[in-house]
Coordinates of C-alpha atoms in Angstrom, one line a residue:
M750 CA -17.6 -0.1 -35.4
L751 CA -16.4 3.1 -37.0
E752 CA -14.8 3.1 -40.4
D753 CA -11.3 4.1 -39.0
G754 CA -11.4 1.0 -36.8
L755 CA -12.2 2.7 -33.6
T756 CA -14.8 1.2 -31.3
T757 CA -17.6 3.4 -29.8
K758 CA -18.5 3.1 -26.1
T759 CA -21.9 1.8 -27.2
D760 CA -20.3 -1.0 -29.1
L761 CA -17.8 -1.8 -26.3
F762 CA -20.6 -2.6 -23.8
A763 CA -23.3 -3.9 -26.2
G764 CA -22.6 -7.5 -25.3
K765 CA -22.7 -7.1 -21.5
K766 CA -25.2 -9.1 -19.5
F767 CA -26.7 -6.7 -17.0
D768 CA -27.7 -3.1 -17.1
I769 CA -26.5 -2.5 -13.5
E770 CA -23.2 -3.8 -12.3
H771 CA -21.5 -3.0 -9.0
S772 CA -17.9 -3.0 -7.7
L773 CA -16.9 -2.7 -4.0
G774 CA -14.0 -0.3 -3.3
L775 CA -11.8 -0.3 -0.2
M776 CA -9.2 2.3 0.6
A777 CA -6.2 2.6 2.9
D778 CA -6.3 5.5 5.2
G779 CA -3.7 6.1 8.0
F780 CA -0.4 4.2 8.5
V781 CA 2.5 3.7 10.8
T782 CA 5.9 2.2 9.7
L783 CA 9.0 1.4 11.7
P784 CA 11.9 -1.1 11.9
A785 CA 10.7 -4.5 13.0
R786 CA 13.1 -4.3 15.9
M787 CA 11.1 -1.4 17.4
I788 CA 7.8 -3.2 17.8
Y789 CA 8.4 -3.7 21.5
D790 CA 9.6 -0.1 22.1
N791 CA 6.5 1.4 23.8
E792 CA 8.2 4.7 24.4
R793 CA 8.9 5.2 20.7
L794 CA 5.5 3.9 19.7
G795 CA 3.7 6.1 22.2
P796 CA 2.9 9.1 19.9
N797 CA 1.5 6.8 17.3
Q798 CA -0.7 4.6 19.4
A799 CA -3.9 6.4 18.4
I800 CA -3.3 5.4 14.8
I801 CA -1.9 2.0 15.6
R802 CA -5.1 1.0 17.4
K803 CA -6.9 1.5 14.1
C804 CA -4.4 -0.4 12.0
H805 CA -5.6 -4.0 11.3
I806 CA -3.5 -4.7 8.2
Y807 CA 0.2 -5.2 8.3
M808 CA 3.0 -5.8 5.8
I809 CA 6.5 -7.2 6.6
G810 CA 9.2 -6.2 4.2
L811 CA 12.7 -5.1 3.3
V812 CA 13.9 -1.5 3.1
P813 CA 17.4 -0.5 2.0
T814 CA 19.7 0.6 4.8
V815 CA 20.6 4.3 4.5
V816 CA 24.0 5.4 5.8
R817 CA 24.6 9.2 5.8
N818 CA 27.6 11.4 6.1
V819 CA 29.6 9.3 3.6
D820 CA 30.7 12.6 1.9
A821 CA 29.4 16.0 0.9
F822 CA 30.7 18.9 -1.2
A823 CA 29.6 22.3 -2.5
V824 CA 28.0 22.3 -6.0
N825 CA 25.9 24.8 -8.0
G826 CA 24.9 27.1 -5.1
G827 CA 24.2 24.1 -2.8
F828 CA 25.8 20.9 -1.8
R829 CA 25.7 17.3 -2.9
E830 CA 25.3 14.7 -0.2
V831 CA 26.8 11.3 -0.8
L832 CA 25.0 8.4 0.9
S833 CA 25.0 4.6 0.9
V834 CA 21.6 3.2 0.1
G835 CA 21.3 -0.5 0.2
G836 CA 25.0 -0.7 -0.1
L837 CA 25.2 1.4 -3.2
E838 CA 26.6 4.9 -3.4
R839 CA 23.8 7.5 -4.1
T840 CA 23.7 11.3 -4.2
I841 CA 21.2 14.0 -3.3
D842 CA 21.5 17.7 -4.2
W843 CA 20.4 20.2 -1.6
Q844 CA 20.1 24.0 -2.0
L845 CA 22.0 26.5 0.1
T846 CA 20.4 30.0 0.4
D847 CA 20.5 33.1 2.6
G848 CA 24.2 32.8 3.4
R849 CA 24.2 29.2 4.5
I850 CA 27.5 27.3 4.0
L851 CA 28.5 23.6 4.2
E852 CA 31.0 22.7 7.0
K853 CA 32.5 19.6 8.5
S854 CA 33.4 18.7 12.0
G855 CA 35.2 15.4 12.5
D856 CA 33.3 12.9 10.3
R857 CA 30.0 14.9 10.4
F858 CA 28.7 17.4 7.9
F859 CA 26.4 20.3 8.8
V860 CA 25.1 23.6 7.4
R861 CA 26.1 26.8 9.1
E862 CA 23.3 29.4 9.1
A863 CA 24.0 33.1 8.6
D864 CA 23.3 33.7 12.3
G865 CA 25.7 31.0 13.4
R866 CA 23.2 28.2 14.1
T867 CA 23.8 24.8 12.5
S868 CA 21.3 22.5 10.7
Y869 CA 21.3 19.6 8.3
P870 CA 18.5 17.8 6.3
N871 CA 16.9 15.2 8.7
D872 CA 16.3 11.6 8.0
V873 CA 12.6 12.1 6.9
Q874 CA 13.7 14.8 4.4
T875 CA 16.4 12.5 3.1
T876 CA 14.2 9.4 2.7
T877 CA 11.5 11.6 1.0
R878 CA 14.1 12.8 -1.5
L879 CA 15.4 9.2 -2.0
K880 CA 11.8 8.0 -2.7
S881 CA 11.3 10.8 -5.2
L882 CA 14.4 9.6 -7.0
G883 CA 13.1 6.0 -7.0
L884 CA 15.8 4.9 -4.5
Y885 CA 13.8 4.1 -1.4
N886 CA 11.4 1.1 -1.6
F887 CA 9.6 -1.4 0.7
E888 CA 9.7 -4.9 -0.7
V889 CA 6.6 -6.7 0.6
L890 CA 7.4 -10.2 1.9
Y891 CA 4.3 -11.0 3.9
I892 CA 0.8 -9.5 4.4
G893 CA -1.5 -10.3 7.3
Q894 CA -4.4 -8.9 9.4
A895 CA -5.5 -8.9 13.0
F896 CA -9.0 -7.8 14.1
G897 CA -10.5 -9.8 16.9
A898 CA -13.9 -9.3 18.5
G899 CA -15.1 -5.8 17.7
G900 CA -11.7 -4.8 16.5
S901 CA -10.0 -5.6 19.8
R902 CA -6.8 -6.8 18.1
N903 CA -4.6 -4.6 15.9
A904 CA -1.6 -5.2 13.7
L905 CA 0.9 -4.4 16.4
T906 CA -0.7 -7.0 18.8
R907 CA -0.3 -9.6 16.1
L908 CA 3.2 -8.7 15.1
R909 CA 4.5 -9.0 18.6
K910 CA 3.7 -12.7 18.5
H911 CA 4.3 -13.3 14.8
E912 CA 5.9 -16.6 13.7
T913 CA 6.6 -15.4 10.1
L914 CA 8.3 -12.2 11.3
Q915 CA 10.6 -14.4 13.4
K916 CA 11.1 -16.8 10.6
I917 CA 12.1 -14.0 8.2
S918 CA 14.5 -12.6 10.8
L919 CA 16.1 -16.1 11.4
N920 CA 16.5 -16.8 7.7
G921 CA 18.8 -13.8 7.5
L922 CA 18.4 -10.5 5.7
P923 CA 20.1 -9.4 2.5
K924 CA 23.2 -7.3 3.1
D925 CA 22.5 -3.6 3.6
H926 CA 18.8 -4.0 4.2
D927 CA 16.6 -3.7 7.2
L928 CA 13.4 -5.5 8.1
Y929 CA 10.5 -3.1 8.5
V930 CA 6.8 -3.4 9.3
L931 CA 4.0 -1.3 7.7
M932 CA 0.7 -1.1 9.6
I933 CA -2.3 0.2 7.6
E934 CA -5.7 1.5 8.6
V935 CA -8.5 0.6 6.2
K936 CA -10.9 3.4 5.7
R937 CA -14.1 2.8 7.7
A938 CA -16.4 3.2 4.7
N939 CA -17.3 1.3 1.6
N940 CA -17.1 2.8 -1.8
L941 CA -19.8 1.6 -4.2
F942 CA -19.1 1.9 -7.9
T943 CA -22.1 1.4 -10.2
F944 CA -22.0 0.9 -13.9
I945 CA -25.2 1.6 -15.8
N946 CA -25.4 0.1 -19.3
P947 CA -28.6 0.8 -21.3
N948 CA -27.4 -1.6 -24.0
A949 CA -27.1 -4.6 -21.8
Q950 CA -28.8 -7.9 -22.6
Q951 CA -31.0 -7.9 -19.5
Q952 CA -32.7 -4.9 -18.0
S953 CA -33.5 -4.9 -14.3
E954 CA -36.3 -3.3 -12.4
G955 CA -34.3 -1.8 -9.5
D956 CA -33.4 -5.0 -7.6
R957 CA -29.8 -4.9 -8.7
I958 CA -29.5 -1.3 -7.5
D959 CA -30.9 -2.4 -4.1
N960 CA -28.4 -5.2 -3.9
G961 CA -25.6 -2.7 -4.3
L962 CA -26.9 -0.5 -1.5
Q963 CA -27.4 -3.5 0.8
V964 CA -23.7 -4.5 0.4
L965 CA -22.6 -0.9 0.8
F966 CA -24.2 -0.7 4.3
T967 CA -23.7 -4.3 5.5
I968 CA -20.0 -4.9 4.9
D969 CA -18.4 -4.2 8.3
D970 CA -14.9 -3.4 9.5
A971 CA -14.0 -7.0 10.0
Q972 CA -15.1 -7.9 6.4
R973 CA -13.3 -4.9 5.0
T974 CA -10.1 -5.9 6.7
A975 CA -10.3 -9.5 5.4
L976 CA -11.1 -8.3 1.9
F977 CA -8.3 -5.8 1.9
E978 CA -5.8 -8.4 3.1
A979 CA -6.9 -11.0 0.5
A980 CA -6.9 -8.5 -2.4
F981 CA -3.3 -7.4 -1.7
I982 CA -2.0 -10.8 -1.1
R983 CA -3.3 -11.8 -4.5
Y984 CA -1.9 -8.6 -6.0
F985 CA 1.6 -8.6 -4.5
E986 CA 1.9 -12.4 -4.1
P987 CA 4.4 -12.0 -1.2
E988 CA 7.1 -14.7 -0.8
Y989 CA 5.9 -15.8 2.6
N990 CA 2.2 -15.9 2.1
K991 CA 0.3 -19.0 1.0
T992 CA -3.4 -18.4 1.4
F993 CA -5.1 -16.2 -1.3
K994 CA -2.0 -16.0 -3.6
D995 CA -3.6 -18.2 -6.2
S996 CA -7.2 -18.6 -5.1
F997 CA -8.6 -15.0 -4.6
P998 CA -11.3 -14.2 -5.7
S999 CA -13.4 -17.4 -5.3
T1000 CA -17.0 -18.1 -4.5
N1001 CA -16.0 -20.4 -1.6
Q1002 CA -14.2 -17.6 0.4
K1003 CA -16.1 -16.4 3.4
C1004 CA -15.0 -12.8 3.1
L1005 CA -16.7 -12.6 -0.4
E1006 CA -20.0 -14.1 0.6
E1007 CA -21.9 -10.8 0.6
C1008 CA -20.5 -9.7 -2.7
Y1009 CA -21.4 -13.0 -4.5
A1010 CA -24.8 -13.2 -2.7
K1011 CA -25.7 -9.8 -4.1
D1012 CA -24.1 -10.6 -7.5
F1013 CA -21.4 -7.9 -7.5
S1014 CA -19.2 -7.8 -10.6
A1015 CA -15.9 -6.7 -9.1
I1016 CA -13.9 -5.7 -6.0
G1017 CA -11.0 -3.3 -5.7
A1018 CA -8.6 -2.3 -2.9
E1019 CA -6.3 0.7 -3.0
I1020 CA -3.2 2.1 -1.2
H1021 CA -2.7 5.7 -2.1
I1022 CA -1.5 7.5 1.1
D1023 CA 0.1 10.9 1.2
G1024 CA 3.3 10.8 3.3
M1025 CA 4.2 7.2 2.7
P1026 CA 8.0 7.3 3.1
F1027 CA 8.8 4.7 0.4
T1028 CA 7.4 3.1 -2.7
L1029 CA 5.9 -0.4 -2.4
S1030 CA 6.9 -3.5 -4.4
S1031 CA 7.2 -7.2 -4.4
A1032 CA 9.0 -9.8 -6.5
K1033 CA 5.9 -9.7 -8.8
V1034 CA 5.0 -5.9 -8.7
A1035 CA 7.3 -3.1 -9.6
P1036 CA 7.9 -0.2 -7.2
K1037 CA 5.2 2.5 -7.3
D1038 CA 3.8 5.3 -5.0
G1039 CA 0.3 3.8 -5.0
H1040 CA -1.2 0.5 -5.8
S1041 CA -4.7 -0.7 -6.9
A1042 CA -5.7 -4.3 -6.5
F1043 CA -8.7 -4.7 -8.8
F1044 CA -10.4 -8.1 -9.5
D1045 CA -13.4 -9.2 -11.5
L1046 CA -15.5 -11.7 -9.5
H1047 CA -16.8 -13.5 -12.6
S1048 CA -14.9 -15.2 -15.4
D1049 CA -17.7 -14.6 -17.8
E1050 CA -16.6 -11.7 -20.1
S1051 CA -20.2 -10.4 -20.3
R1052 CA -19.9 -9.5 -16.6
Q1053 CA -16.6 -7.7 -16.8
V1054 CA -17.3 -4.0 -17.2
F1055 CA -14.9 -2.3 -14.7
F1056 CA -11.4 -3.5 -15.5
T1057 CA -9.3 -6.5 -16.5
A1058 CA -8.9 -8.9 -13.6
G1059 CA -5.8 -8.4 -11.5
T1060 CA -4.5 -5.3 -13.2

């Protein structure tokens, strides 16, 4: 301990048990999101089928209904669009350049280009701006997974026969909100994080490094999917989930057998995807662009070197 009260890194890890500790990392990759009512619309889903086939994780949640063309008016060299977002009045400022002007025809607003053509910010541009303003969020109500033999089942397959999705719909939705599904592809690779501590109580002779490499190359797609699902159920604690909300991680869970058998210290799953149209949240977790579900696998403080459990 230093005289000014600061702790050195050497002091911080001096009481840890092993010189080599591992954490398994799982990452989200691609995604597809759409209103729940569209899961049977094969024509609309067609362009996304290549990604959907690789999405084995799904989330069911609420997104605020966006109503456009409420009003618009010129302001500061651009125009201010008035919208209804989740039943509340919101505004977005757009720039007008190169001779563009705001016009109205009936109950529709549009921008007149200098050459006479017309345009207007599209829905994707609008929700992107709303997200940047913290106004467009997906509230997670349920998380699940579908894999099947060799990955034969995907999230869409499961959602089309999903009892909880039907239950949420039948229970009724909050006013000015829509039920959405988010299908996620888990990256087909394992990230191994290794902590080396020369001040640990016990020094290994290479076996703990070998254990980490064995897990790195033996955890398969089905196990990654199961671990990713369990980690984020524990993290978000969605209203309609039951399994894993209070029990993950545990030594008696099949999806963690390899990690415990090779004495891993921790596991982490992350959702940080460019282009996600909304923030994600739950009743427990505040809205954010990205989320990291990190958990220590051992309650013994001498084994905790990566992060504090559940944060």
